Coordinates of C-alpha atoms in Angstrom, one line a residue:
X1 CA 0.1 0.0 -0.1
X2 CA 2.9 2.3 0.6
X3 CA 4.2 1.9 -3.0
X4 CA 0.6 2.2 -4.2
X5 CA 0.3 5.8 -2.7
X6 CA 3.8 6.6 -3.8
X7 CA 2.8 6.0 -7.7
X8 CA -0.6 7.8 -7.2
X9 CA -1.0 10.9 -9.5
X10 CA -2.0 14.0 -7.3
X11 CA -5.7 14.2 -8.8
X12 CA -6.2 10.5 -7.5
X13 CA -8.0 10.6 -4.2
X14 CA -8.5 6.9 -3.5
X15 CA -6.9 3.7 -3.3
X16 CA -8.7 1.4 -5.7
X17 CA -9.4 -2.4 -5.8
X18 CA -11.1 -5.1 -7.3
X19 CA -11.8 -8.6 -5.7
X20 CA -12.2 -12.0 -7.6
X21 CA -10.9 -15.3 -8.2
X22 CA -8.5 -14.5 -11.0
X23 CA -5.9 -11.7 -11.2
X24 CA -5.9 -12.0 -15.1
X25 CA -9.8 -11.8 -15.3
X26 CA -9.8 -9.0 -13.2
X27 CA -7.2 -6.9 -15.0
X28 CA -9.1 -7.5 -18.4
X29 CA -12.5 -6.8 -17.0
X30 CA -14.8 -3.9 -17.0
X31 CA -14.4 -2.5 -13.7
X32 CA -10.8 -1.4 -14.6
X33 CA -11.7 0.3 -17.6
X34 CA -12.2 3.9 -16.5
X35 CA -9.5 3.7 -13.9
X36 CA -7.1 2.7 -16.7
X37 CA -8.0 5.4 -18.6
X38 CA -7.5 8.0 -15.9
X39 CA -4.2 6.5 -15.2
X40 CA -5.1 5.0 -11.8
X41 CA -3.5 1.7 -10.5
X42 CA -6.4 -0.9 -9.2
X43 CA -5.3 -3.5 -6.9
X44 CA -6.2 -7.0 -7.9
X45 CA -7.4 -8.8 -5.0
X46 CA -7.9 -12.8 -5.4
X47 CA -7.3 -14.1 -1.8
X48 CA -10.7 -15.0 0.2
X49 CA -9.8 -12.5 2.9
X50 CA -8.8 -9.8 1.0
X51 CA -12.3 -8.0 0.7
X52 CA -12.8 -8.4 4.7
X53 CA -9.4 -6.9 5.0
X54 CA -10.1 -3.9 2.4
X55 CA -13.4 -2.9 4.4
X56 CA -12.0 -3.3 7.6
X57 CA -8.9 -0.9 6.8
X58 CA -11.0 1.6 5.3
X59 CA -8.1 3.9 4.9
X60 CA -4.4 4.0 4.5
X61 CA -2.1 7.0 5.0
X62 CA -5.2 9.2 4.7
X63 CA -6.5 7.7 1.4
X64 CA -9.9 5.6 1.3
X65 CA -10.1 2.2 0.0
X66 CA -12.6 2.2 -2.8
X67 CA -14.0 -0.9 -4.4
X68 CA -14.3 -0.4 -8.0
X69 CA -17.2 -2.7 -8.2
X70 CA -19.2 -0.3 -5.8
X71 CA -22.2 1.3 -7.2
X72 CA -21.3 4.6 -5.5
X73 CA -18.0 4.9 -7.2
X74 CA -17.2 8.4 -8.4
X75 CA -14.4 9.2 -10.9
X76 CA -13.2 12.4 -12.4
X77 CA -15.3 13.3 -15.4
X78 CA -15.1 16.7 -17.5
X79 CA -18.2 18.7 -18.1
X80 CA -18.2 18.1 -21.6
X81 CA -17.9 14.2 -21.0
X82 CA -20.5 14.5 -18.4
X83 CA -22.9 16.4 -20.7
X84 CA -22.2 13.8 -23.7
X85 CA -22.9 10.9 -21.5
X86 CA -25.8 12.5 -19.7
X87 CA -27.5 13.3 -23.2
X88 CA -26.8 9.5 -24.5
X89 CA -28.3 8.2 -21.3
X90 CA -31.5 10.4 -21.7
X91 CA -31.5 8.8 -25.3
X92 CA -31.8 5.5 -23.7
X93 CA -34.4 6.1 -21.2
X94 CA -37.0 3.7 -22.6
X95 CA -34.9 1.1 -23.5
X96 CA -33.4 1.2 -19.7
X97 CA -37.1 1.1 -18.5
X98 CA -37.7 -1.9 -20.6
X99 CA -34.6 -3.4 -19.5
X100 CA -35.3 -2.9 -15.8
X101 CA -38.7 -4.5 -16.6
X102 CA -37.3 -7.8 -18.2
X103 CA -34.8 -8.3 -15.1
X104 CA -37.2 -7.2 -12.4
X105 CA -36.4 -10.0 -10.5
X106 CA -32.9 -10.4 -11.0
X107 CA -31.4 -6.6 -10.5
X108 CA -32.4 -3.6 -8.4
X109 CA -32.0 -1.0 -11.1
X110 CA -30.8 -0.6 -14.6
X111 CA -28.8 2.7 -15.4
X112 CA -26.2 4.4 -17.3
X113 CA -22.7 4.1 -16.4
X114 CA -19.5 6.5 -16.2
X115 CA -17.1 3.6 -15.6
X116 CA -17.3 1.8 -18.6
X117 CA -15.0 2.1 -21.9
X118 CA -15.3 -0.8 -24.0
X119 CA -17.4 -3.4 -22.2
X120 CA -21.2 -3.1 -23.0
X121 CA -22.4 -3.7 -19.1
X122 CA -21.7 -4.6 -15.6
X123 CA -23.1 -5.6 -12.7
X124 CA -22.2 -3.2 -9.4
X125 CA -22.7 -3.6 -5.8
X126 CA -24.9 -1.6 -3.5
X127 CA -23.3 -0.3 -0.4
X128 CA -23.2 -2.8 2.3
X129 CA -23.6 -5.8 -0.1
X130 CA -21.1 -8.5 -0.7
X131 CA -19.4 -9.2 -4.0
X132 CA -20.0 -12.4 -6.1
X133 CA -16.6 -13.6 -4.9
X134 CA -17.3 -13.4 -1.3
X135 CA -20.7 -15.1 -2.0
X136 CA -19.1 -17.8 -3.4
X137 CA -16.2 -18.0 -0.6
X138 CA -19.3 -17.9 1.9
X139 CA -20.9 -20.9 0.0
X140 CA -17.9 -22.9 -0.3
X141 CA -17.4 -22.8 3.5
X142 CA -21.2 -23.9 3.9
X143 CA -22.5 -20.7 5.0
X144 CA -26.2 -19.7 4.0
X145 CA -26.0 -16.7 1.6
X146 CA -28.9 -14.9 -0.1
X147 CA -27.7 -13.5 -3.2
X148 CA -28.3 -9.7 -3.2
X149 CA -29.6 -8.0 -6.3
X150 CA -27.1 -5.9 -8.1
X151 CA -27.4 -2.9 -10.4
X152 CA -26.7 -3.3 -14.1
X153 CA -24.8 -0.4 -15.6
X154 CA -24.8 -0.1 -19.3
X155 CA -22.3 1.5 -21.6
X156 CA -24.3 4.6 -23.1
X157 CA -21.7 5.1 -25.9
X158 CA -21.4 1.3 -26.6
X159 CA -22.8 0.5 -30.5
X160 CA -24.8 -2.4 -29.1
X161 CA -27.0 0.0 -27.3
X162 CA -27.4 2.4 -30.4
X163 CA -28.8 -0.9 -32.3
X164 CA -31.0 -1.7 -29.4
X165 CA -32.4 1.8 -29.0
X166 CA -33.3 1.4 -32.8
X167 CA -35.1 -1.7 -32.2
X168 CA -36.8 -0.6 -29.3
X169 CA -37.9 2.6 -31.0
X170 CA -39.6 0.3 -33.7
X171 CA -41.2 -2.1 -31.4
X172 CA -40.8 -1.6 -27.6
X173 CA -42.2 -5.5 -26.9
X174 CA -39.7 -6.9 -29.6
X175 CA -38.8 -10.5 -28.2
X176 CA -35.0 -9.6 -29.8
X177 CA -34.8 -6.8 -27.1
X178 CA -35.7 -9.9 -24.2
X179 CA -33.0 -12.1 -25.9
X180 CA -30.2 -9.7 -26.2
X181 CA -30.9 -8.2 -22.5
X182 CA -30.8 -12.0 -21.3
X183 CA -27.6 -12.5 -23.1
X184 CA -25.9 -9.0 -21.4
X185 CA -27.0 -10.2 -18.2
X186 CA -25.7 -13.5 -18.1
X187 CA -22.5 -12.0 -19.6
X188 CA -22.2 -9.3 -16.8
X189 CA -22.8 -12.2 -14.3
X190 CA -19.7 -14.1 -15.6
X191 CA -17.3 -11.1 -15.6
X192 CA -18.3 -10.3 -11.9
X193 CA -17.3 -13.8 -11.2
X194 CA -21.0 -15.6 -10.7
X195 CA -22.3 -19.0 -11.9
X196 CA -25.0 -19.0 -14.6
X197 CA -28.1 -20.8 -13.2
X198 CA -28.6 -22.2 -16.7
X199 CA -25.3 -22.2 -18.8
X200 CA -27.0 -24.3 -21.5
X201 CA -29.8 -21.8 -22.4
X202 CA -26.7 -19.0 -22.3
X203 CA -24.8 -21.1 -24.8
X204 CA -28.1 -21.7 -26.8
X205 CA -28.9 -17.9 -27.1
X206 CA -25.4 -16.9 -27.8
X207 CA -25.3 -19.7 -30.8
X208 CA -28.6 -18.2 -32.0
X209 CA -27.1 -14.9 -31.8
X210 CA -24.1 -15.9 -34.0
X211 CA -26.3 -17.6 -36.4
X212 CA -28.5 -14.6 -37.0
X213 CA -25.4 -12.4 -37.5
X214 CA -23.4 -15.0 -39.8
X215 CA -27.0 -15.1 -42.0
X216 CA -26.8 -11.4 -42.2
X217 CA -23.4 -11.4 -43.2
X218 CA -23.8 -13.9 -45.8
X219 CA -26.8 -11.9 -47.2
X220 CA -24.6 -8.7 -47.0

C-alpha cells in the first residue's frame, strides 16, 4: 500500500481495488476500464480474506480504500464528457426502463454507467452488499447466503445500445430485445464472477445470435 500511494497521481483521491478469483480476469474486466483511462492503478485482490481486510482498513495513509465494483464509485469527469454521457443516457431512457422490466427479478436497477469504456455492461454492488466472489467463498464454507440484487450498468456509448435503441424505438415489445438483455445479463454475471443458473440456455442464446449475425453477413 505504501508503494501504491507513492505512485498515485496527485488528482487521484482513493486506493482502488477489485476482488475476484483470477487476477488475469480482473485485469481485463470491465471494472478497471475507466481507472486505466485515468491512469489510476487498481489492486487485484484474489485472496478470500482480501475483501474483509479492505473493508476493515477503510483508509491507508489518509487515502480511502475504494472498491471499483461499488455502485457509488465516483470518478473524475470533464463537463463536456458528463454532458455527452447524460445526453446519451437520456436517449436510452425507454430502453433502460424496458431492460429493468425484463430483469425485474434479477437486478434492483438498470442505469447508464460512467465507468465503462469498451464493455457493454457490468453488475455493480450496492453499499453494504457482498461481491459475487465473497458470496462464493461463503457458500464454499457452508454459510447460507442469499444473493443480493446488483445494479446493472450499461455503457451508453457502446454501439450495441445504439442498435438496441433503434429496435426498441420500432417495437418496444420486440422479443429480440428480451433475448439480447438476457444474454447481456448472463455476460455481466460471468464477468463479476458469478455462476450461471442455466449455462446451457446461455450457450443456446449465444449460438442463436451468432447464427443470426452469420446469416446477415452472408446476405450482405
